[in-house]
Amino acid sequence: MTVQLRRDDLHASVSDPESASMNFLNEVAARFPDAISLAAGRPYDGFHSTDDLERYLRGYLAHLEALGLDDEQRQRRLLQYGRTNGYLGALIARMLLVDEGIEVPEQAVMVTSGCQEAMVIALRGLCARPGDVVLAVEPCYVGLTGAARLLGVEVVPVPESADGLDPDTVPAVAAAVRASGRRPRALYLVPNFANPSGASMPVAARRRLLDVAAEQDLLILEDDPYGLFGLGDEPRPTLKALDTGQRVLYLGSFAKSCFPGARVGFLVADQTVVDAAGRRTLLADELSAVKSLLTVNTSPVAQAVVGGFLVEAGCSVRAAGKAKTAFYRGNLRALLAALETSFGDDARVRWNTPAGGFFAVLDVPLTVDEAMLETSGREYGVLWTPMSFFYAPGSGGGRRSIRLSCSALPPERVGEGVRRLAELVRDRAEPR
Ligand SMILES: Cc1ncc(COP(=O)(O)O)c(C=O)c1O
């Protein structure tokens, strides 16, 4: 008799609604391989080549040699267990200064296995007691809500407006949390071209949010994987760049700027931690204890690849990534133009106009659930993501909204995808 485990006996994260939704999306995509996917939010394959790997590795090794590491030290650096917080602190700190005007010591940078691990580490480190909760913008990136559930940390939603998070909605949410005996530890948001909404916060709102966070004694978890991909060149200062009070933990990813398969991201935690004896340390150093038990250290081979990418870029991912920025701008413009062409005459359909990034949201006159997505793939040859996936389960949020992503498609496919979607909406619109 072989072992059979009851699914109910496994941790709730195994049947987590967010991962179930994402599994469903992957499964639908596999079943309808010829459908145009306006669901996939991954970067465009045309930017990635295995030819880059060797060049990046050689570039990083040359960089280490220039720093004075001998052959044996270089071998060890790539092939042995490594420093928990990683080796790219100096290059990343330089990149943050050059590209974002963020000034942080290299010791405050922890290299992580993707931004996803940075979220887990930040949540685990900050939420210490039962009743410690994280506030998060809603609709929310599922990586954050899923990570919180994995850790048993409650997420309290703060509804997003068309202009991203409205700072003045935060105090009431924080007060309600406190009134119930819980402690709001941090607020998670994506201020630039958010996933899933595409919304961005105006600069004045960013400044105001930092004031509100100080008033409310909240830390901010700023996630910024799309900041490079604005439609225009106007500066969008990150919260971390505006942060004079060390309120912000900055979560970074190389998935879009370099490539996702490297699984390299980072966490900036420059806050001071004081222990009972008055000894002062850096939050990044304290959090390394969490990281060491999760992944020991981020693969030094992967770090070397991303290190070579940074060296080649002269630590300016913005300057080196101009072709990517131009491509994603072109695709977002194509998406917005196609929406105007296909839905411009239909007053029942609305969409937002993101100022950059990979995503836009379409409001439609029908319920767009998993069954409708399946119909869409089978009968209309187009896939998309129900916005309900990004709201708290059972809240009813996002039932008539679709997340559209334009990052993974060749530009000429975007318009055809939207045209197919328009057919679905026309055929399936519910009577008013
Ligand atoms: C808002 C947001 N944060 C984090 C991530 C994950 O980044 P990484 O691949 O570095 O783990 C993504 C990926 O889609 C994302 O959209």
PDB file of N, CA, C and O and ligand atoms in Angstrom, residues 41-43 112-119 140-144 188-190 192-196 223-226 251-256 259-261 263-266 358-359 403, ligand 1:
ATOM      1  N   GLY A  41       2.648  38.091 -18.362  1.00  0.00           N
ATOM      2  CA  GLY A  41       3.316  39.345 -17.987  1.00  0.00           C
ATOM      3  C   GLY A  41       4.825  39.208 -18.009  1.00  0.00           C
ATOM      4  O   GLY A  41       5.535  40.037 -17.470  1.00  0.00           O
ATOM      5  N   ARG A  42       5.300  38.150 -18.649  1.00  0.00           N
ATOM      6  CA  ARG A  42       6.759  37.952 -18.638  1.00  0.00           C
ATOM      7  C   ARG A  42       7.422  38.852 -19.690  1.00  0.00           C
ATOM      8  O   ARG A  42       6.756  39.318 -20.615  1.00  0.00           O
ATOM      9  N   PRO A  43       8.741  39.055 -19.557  1.00  0.00           N
ATOM     10  CA  PRO A  43       9.415  39.877 -20.556  1.00  0.00           C
ATOM     11  C   PRO A  43       9.485  39.183 -21.921  1.00  0.00           C
ATOM     12  O   PRO A  43       9.327  37.962 -22.011  1.00  0.00           O
ATOM     13  N   THR A 112      18.989  38.723  -3.525  1.00  0.00           N
ATOM     14  CA  THR A 112      18.007  37.666  -3.239  1.00  0.00           C
ATOM     15  C   THR A 112      17.740  36.810  -4.485  1.00  0.00           C
ATOM     16  O   THR A 112      18.097  37.198  -5.599  1.00  0.00           O
ATOM     17  N   SER A 113      17.095  35.680  -4.253  1.00  0.00           N
ATOM     18  CA  SER A 113      16.698  34.822  -5.370  1.00  0.00           C
ATOM     19  C   SER A 113      15.397  35.380  -5.947  1.00  0.00           C
ATOM     20  O   SER A 113      14.309  34.907  -5.625  1.00  0.00           O
ATOM     21  N   GLY A 114      15.543  36.396  -6.744  1.00  0.00           N
ATOM     22  CA  GLY A 114      14.389  37.108  -7.293  1.00  0.00           C
ATOM     23  C   GLY A 114      13.809  38.050  -6.254  1.00  0.00           C
ATOM     24  O   GLY A 114      14.105  37.956  -5.052  1.00  0.00           O
ATOM     25  N   CYS A 115      13.000  38.968  -6.755  1.00  0.00           N
ATOM     26  CA  CYS A 115      12.302  39.888  -5.867  1.00  0.00           C
ATOM     27  C   CYS A 115      11.362  39.114  -4.951  1.00  0.00           C
ATOM     28  O   CYS A 115      11.087  39.517  -3.817  1.00  0.00           O
ATOM     29  N   GLN A 116      10.893  37.957  -5.435  1.00  0.00           N
ATOM     30  CA  GLN A 116       9.962  37.156  -4.646  1.00  0.00           C
ATOM     31  C   GLN A 116      10.561  36.797  -3.287  1.00  0.00           C
ATOM     32  O   GLN A 116       9.905  36.898  -2.257  1.00  0.00           O
ATOM     33  N   GLU A 117      11.840  36.403  -3.297  1.00  0.00           N
ATOM     34  CA  GLU A 117      12.454  36.056  -2.016  1.00  0.00           C
ATOM     35  C   GLU A 117      12.611  37.293  -1.131  1.00  0.00           C
ATOM     36  O   GLU A 117      12.475  37.212   0.100  1.00  0.00           O
ATOM     37  N   ALA A 118      12.852  38.442  -1.772  1.00  0.00           N
ATOM     38  CA  ALA A 118      12.980  39.682  -0.985  1.00  0.00           C
ATOM     39  C   ALA A 118      11.679  39.966  -0.228  1.00  0.00           C
ATOM     40  O   ALA A 118      11.696  40.407   0.927  1.00  0.00           O
ATOM     41  N   MET A 119      10.542  39.699  -0.876  1.00  0.00           N
ATOM     42  CA  MET A 119       9.254  39.915  -0.207  1.00  0.00           C
ATOM     43  C   MET A 119       9.102  38.993   1.002  1.00  0.00           C
ATOM     44  O   MET A 119       8.672  39.409   2.072  1.00  0.00           O
ATOM     45  N   CYS A 140      -3.729  43.703  -5.834  1.00  0.00           N
ATOM     46  CA  CYS A 140      -2.342  43.489  -5.393  1.00  0.00           C
ATOM     47  C   CYS A 140      -1.664  42.379  -6.200  1.00  0.00           C
ATOM     48  O   CYS A 140      -2.287  41.378  -6.557  1.00  0.00           O
ATOM     49  N   TYR A 141      -0.368  42.567  -6.421  1.00  0.00           N
ATOM     50  CA  TYR A 141       0.455  41.530  -7.037  1.00  0.00           C
ATOM     51  C   TYR A 141       0.364  40.235  -6.205  1.00  0.00           C
ATOM     52  O   TYR A 141       0.548  40.270  -4.987  1.00  0.00           O
ATOM     53  N   VAL A 142       0.070  39.129  -6.858  1.00  0.00           N
ATOM     54  CA  VAL A 142      -0.197  37.889  -6.118  1.00  0.00           C
ATOM     55  C   VAL A 142       1.045  37.325  -5.414  1.00  0.00           C
ATOM     56  O   VAL A 142       0.914  36.563  -4.457  1.00  0.00           O
ATOM     57  N   GLY A 143       2.224  37.713  -5.879  1.00  0.00           N
ATOM     58  CA  GLY A 143       3.439  37.251  -5.205  1.00  0.00           C
ATOM     59  C   GLY A 143       3.492  37.734  -3.764  1.00  0.00           C
ATOM     60  O   GLY A 143       3.997  37.039  -2.880  1.00  0.00           O
ATOM     61  N   LEU A 144       2.967  38.927  -3.526  1.00  0.00           N
ATOM     62  CA  LEU A 144       2.990  39.478  -2.161  1.00  0.00           C
ATOM     63  C   LEU A 144       1.925  38.813  -1.301  1.00  0.00           C
ATOM     64  O   LEU A 144       2.209  38.351  -0.193  1.00  0.00           O
ATOM     65  N   TYR A 188       2.690  47.672   1.531  1.00  0.00           N
ATOM     66  CA  TYR A 188       3.286  47.225   0.256  1.00  0.00           C
ATOM     67  C   TYR A 188       2.608  47.930  -0.911  1.00  0.00           C
ATOM     68  O   TYR A 188       1.378  47.995  -0.966  1.00  0.00           O
ATOM     69  N   LEU A 189       3.422  48.413  -1.834  1.00  0.00           N
ATOM     70  CA  LEU A 189       2.849  48.983  -3.069  1.00  0.00           C
ATOM     71  C   LEU A 189       3.876  48.999  -4.189  1.00  0.00           C
ATOM     72  O   LEU A 189       5.079  48.811  -3.969  1.00  0.00           O
ATOM     73  N   VAL A 190       3.361  49.198  -5.408  1.00  0.00           N
ATOM     74  CA  VAL A 190       4.185  49.306  -6.620  1.00  0.00           C
ATOM     75  C   VAL A 190       3.883  50.697  -7.199  1.00  0.00           C
ATOM     76  O   VAL A 190       2.902  50.857  -7.910  1.00  0.00           O
ATOM     77  N   ASN A 192       5.250  52.612  -9.471  1.00  0.00           N
ATOM     78  CA  ASN A 192       5.415  52.834 -10.911  1.00  0.00           C
ATOM     79  C   ASN A 192       4.745  51.730 -11.715  1.00  0.00           C
ATOM     80  O   ASN A 192       5.149  50.569 -11.625  1.00  0.00           O
ATOM     81  N   PHE A 193       3.731  52.096 -12.526  1.00  0.00           N
ATOM     82  CA  PHE A 193       3.155  51.176 -13.519  1.00  0.00           C
ATOM     83  C   PHE A 193       2.862  49.808 -12.881  1.00  0.00           C
ATOM     84  O   PHE A 193       3.416  48.781 -13.260  1.00  0.00           O
ATOM     85  N   ALA A 194       1.957  49.847 -11.926  1.00  0.00           N
ATOM     86  CA  ALA A 194       1.751  48.691 -11.049  1.00  0.00           C
ATOM     87  C   ALA A 194       1.313  47.442 -11.814  1.00  0.00           C
ATOM     88  O   ALA A 194       0.667  47.521 -12.851  1.00  0.00           O
ATOM     89  N   ASN A 195       1.668  46.319 -11.260  1.00  0.00           N
ATOM     90  CA  ASN A 195       1.101  45.036 -11.623  1.00  0.00           C
ATOM     91  C   ASN A 195       0.085  44.720 -10.528  1.00  0.00           C
ATOM     92  O   ASN A 195       0.478  44.630  -9.365  1.00  0.00           O
ATOM     93  N   PRO A 196      -1.209  44.615 -10.822  1.00  0.00           N
ATOM     94  CA  PRO A 196      -1.811  44.435 -12.143  1.00  0.00           C
ATOM     95  C   PRO A 196      -2.402  45.686 -12.793  1.00  0.00           C
ATOM     96  O   PRO A 196      -2.743  45.625 -13.965  1.00  0.00           O
ATOM     97  N   ASP A 223       7.976  48.134  -4.235  1.00  0.00           N
ATOM     98  CA  ASP A 223       8.349  47.127  -5.237  1.00  0.00           C
ATOM     99  C   ASP A 223       8.381  47.844  -6.593  1.00  0.00           C
ATOM    100  O   ASP A 223       7.386  48.455  -6.985  1.00  0.00           O
ATOM    101  N   ASP A 224       9.515  47.760  -7.285  1.00  0.00           N
ATOM    102  CA  ASP A 224       9.671  48.611  -8.471  1.00  0.00           C
ATOM    103  C   ASP A 224      10.262  47.870  -9.679  1.00  0.00           C
ATOM    104  O   ASP A 224      11.284  48.281 -10.229  1.00  0.00           O
ATOM    105  N   PRO A 225       9.591  46.808 -10.144  1.00  0.00           N
ATOM    106  CA  PRO A 225      10.211  46.090 -11.270  1.00  0.00           C
ATOM    107  C   PRO A 225       9.993  46.739 -12.634  1.00  0.00           C
ATOM    108  O   PRO A 225      10.645  46.357 -13.595  1.00  0.00           O
ATOM    109  N   TYR A 226       9.091  47.724 -12.706  1.00  0.00           N
ATOM    110  CA  TYR A 226       8.725  48.270 -14.029  1.00  0.00           C
ATOM    111  C   TYR A 226       9.161  49.712 -14.234  1.00  0.00           C
ATOM    112  O   TYR A 226       8.848  50.305 -15.264  1.00  0.00           O
ATOM    113  N   LEU A 251      12.410  46.946  -2.890  1.00  0.00           N
ATOM    114  CA  LEU A 251      12.490  45.591  -3.439  1.00  0.00           C
ATOM    115  C   LEU A 251      12.811  45.687  -4.921  1.00  0.00           C
ATOM    116  O   LEU A 251      12.084  46.351  -5.663  1.00  0.00           O
ATOM    117  N   GLY A 252      13.881  45.051  -5.344  1.00  0.00           N
ATOM    118  CA  GLY A 252      14.297  45.176  -6.743  1.00  0.00           C
ATOM    119  C   GLY A 252      14.318  43.829  -7.439  1.00  0.00           C
ATOM    120  O   GLY A 252      14.399  42.770  -6.803  1.00  0.00           O
ATOM    121  N   SER A 253      14.241  43.887  -8.764  1.00  0.00           N
ATOM    122  CA  SER A 253      14.237  42.663  -9.559  1.00  0.00           C
ATOM    123  C   SER A 253      15.099  42.867 -10.798  1.00  0.00           C
ATOM    124  O   SER A 253      15.093  43.950 -11.380  1.00  0.00           O
ATOM    125  N   PHE A 254      15.834  41.833 -11.188  1.00  0.00           N
ATOM    126  CA  PHE A 254      16.534  41.884 -12.478  1.00  0.00           C
ATOM    127  C   PHE A 254      15.781  41.090 -13.542  1.00  0.00           C
ATOM    128  O   PHE A 254      16.300  40.861 -14.628  1.00  0.00           O
ATOM    129  N   ALA A 255      14.550  40.657 -13.209  1.00  0.00           N
ATOM    130  CA  ALA A 255      13.809  39.797 -14.144  1.00  0.00           C
ATOM    131  C   ALA A 255      13.492  40.528 -15.445  1.00  0.00           C
ATOM    132  O   ALA A 255      13.482  39.923 -16.512  1.00  0.00           O
ATOM    133  N   LYS A 256      13.200  41.811 -15.358  1.00  0.00           N
ATOM    134  CA  LYS A 256      12.821  42.549 -16.565  1.00  0.00           C
ATOM    135  C   LYS A 256      14.020  43.262 -17.173  1.00  0.00           C
ATOM    136  O   LYS A 256      14.107  43.405 -18.386  1.00  0.00           O
ATOM    137  N   PHE A 259      17.290  39.184 -17.153  1.00  0.00           N
ATOM    138  CA  PHE A 259      16.324  38.164 -17.589  1.00  0.00           C
ATOM    139  C   PHE A 259      15.837  37.362 -16.376  1.00  0.00           C
ATOM    140  O   PHE A 259      16.559  37.218 -15.393  1.00  0.00           O
ATOM    141  N   PRO A 260      14.587  36.858 -16.458  1.00  0.00           N
ATOM    142  CA  PRO A 260      13.983  36.247 -15.275  1.00  0.00           C
ATOM    143  C   PRO A 260      14.647  34.950 -14.842  1.00  0.00           C
ATOM    144  O   PRO A 260      14.652  34.614 -13.657  1.00  0.00           O
ATOM    145  N   GLY A 261      15.225  34.209 -15.813  1.00  0.00           N
ATOM    146  CA  GLY A 261      15.806  32.904 -15.479  1.00  0.00           C
ATOM    147  C   GLY A 261      17.000  33.015 -14.540  1.00  0.00           C
ATOM    148  O   GLY A 261      17.381  32.030 -13.909  1.00  0.00           O
ATOM    149  N   ARG A 263      16.931  34.550 -11.850  1.00  0.00           N
ATOM    150  CA  ARG A 263      16.345  34.559 -10.506  1.00  0.00           C
ATOM    151  C   ARG A 263      17.207  35.383  -9.552  1.00  0.00           C
ATOM    152  O   ARG A 263      17.633  34.897  -8.496  1.00  0.00           O
ATOM    153  N   VAL A 264      17.482  36.590  -9.944  1.00  0.00           N
ATOM    154  CA  VAL A 264      18.222  37.491  -9.053  1.00  0.00           C
ATOM    155  C   VAL A 264      17.413  38.763  -8.848  1.00  0.00           C
ATOM    156  O   VAL A 264      16.913  39.353  -9.806  1.00  0.00           O
ATOM    157  N   GLY A 265      17.254  39.122  -7.608  1.00  0.00           N
ATOM    158  CA  GLY A 265      16.625  40.385  -7.225  1.00  0.00           C
ATOM    159  C   GLY A 265      17.381  40.914  -6.029  1.00  0.00           C
ATOM    160  O   GLY A 265      18.483  40.431  -5.708  1.00  0.00           O
ATOM    161  N   PHE A 266      16.818  41.893  -5.362  1.00  0.00           N
ATOM    162  CA  PHE A 266      17.511  42.407  -4.179  1.00  0.00           C
ATOM    163  C   PHE A 266      16.563  43.146  -3.255  1.00  0.00           C
ATOM    164  O   PHE A 266      15.450  43.519  -3.639  1.00  0.00           O
ATOM    165  N   PHE A 358       3.829  47.236 -18.204  1.00  0.00           N
ATOM    166  CA  PHE A 358       3.418  46.070 -18.993  1.00  0.00           C
ATOM    167  C   PHE A 358       1.905  45.862 -19.015  1.00  0.00           C
ATOM    168  O   PHE A 358       1.430  44.992 -19.731  1.00  0.00           O
ATOM    169  N   PHE A 359       1.137  46.622 -18.192  1.00  0.00           N
ATOM    170  CA  PHE A 359      -0.260  46.238 -17.954  1.00  0.00           C
ATOM    171  C   PHE A 359      -1.238  47.395 -18.126  1.00  0.00           C
ATOM    172  O   PHE A 359      -0.903  48.550 -17.863  1.00  0.00           O
ATOM    173  N   ARG A 403      -7.120  42.124 -16.717  1.00  0.00           N
ATOM    174  CA  ARG A 403      -5.771  42.667 -16.856  1.00  0.00           C
ATOM    175  C   ARG A 403      -5.240  42.268 -18.229  1.00  0.00           C
ATOM    176  O   ARG A 403      -5.275  41.085 -18.589  1.00  0.00           O
TER     177      ARG A 403
HETATM  178  C1  LIG B   1       5.121  43.687  -8.950  1.00  0.00           C
HETATM  179  C2  LIG B   1       6.065  42.526  -9.070  1.00  0.00           C
HETATM  180  N1  LIG B   1       6.915  42.281  -8.080  1.00  0.00           N
HETATM  181  C3  LIG B   1       7.788  41.254  -8.147  1.00  0.00           C
HETATM  182  C4  LIG B   1       7.823  40.416  -9.232  1.00  0.00           C
HETATM  183  C5  LIG B   1       8.740  39.200  -9.213  1.00  0.00           C
HETATM  184  O1  LIG B   1      10.029  39.495  -9.482  1.00  0.00           O
HETATM  185  P1  LIG B   1      11.129  38.334  -9.530  1.00  0.00           P
HETATM  186  O2  LIG B   1      10.958  37.619 -10.820  1.00  0.00           O
HETATM  187  O3  LIG B   1      12.423  39.096  -9.442  1.00  0.00           O
HETATM  188  O4  LIG B   1      10.922  37.431  -8.357  1.00  0.00           O
HETATM  189  C6  LIG B   1       6.973  40.657 -10.298  1.00  0.00           C
HETATM  190  C7  LIG B   1       6.984  39.749 -11.465  1.00  0.00           C
HETATM  191  O5  LIG B   1       6.141  39.701 -12.285  1.00  0.00           O
HETATM  192  C8  LIG B   1       6.057  41.727 -10.210  1.00  0.00           C
HETATM  193  O6  LIG B   1       5.175  41.999 -11.186  1.00  0.00           O
END
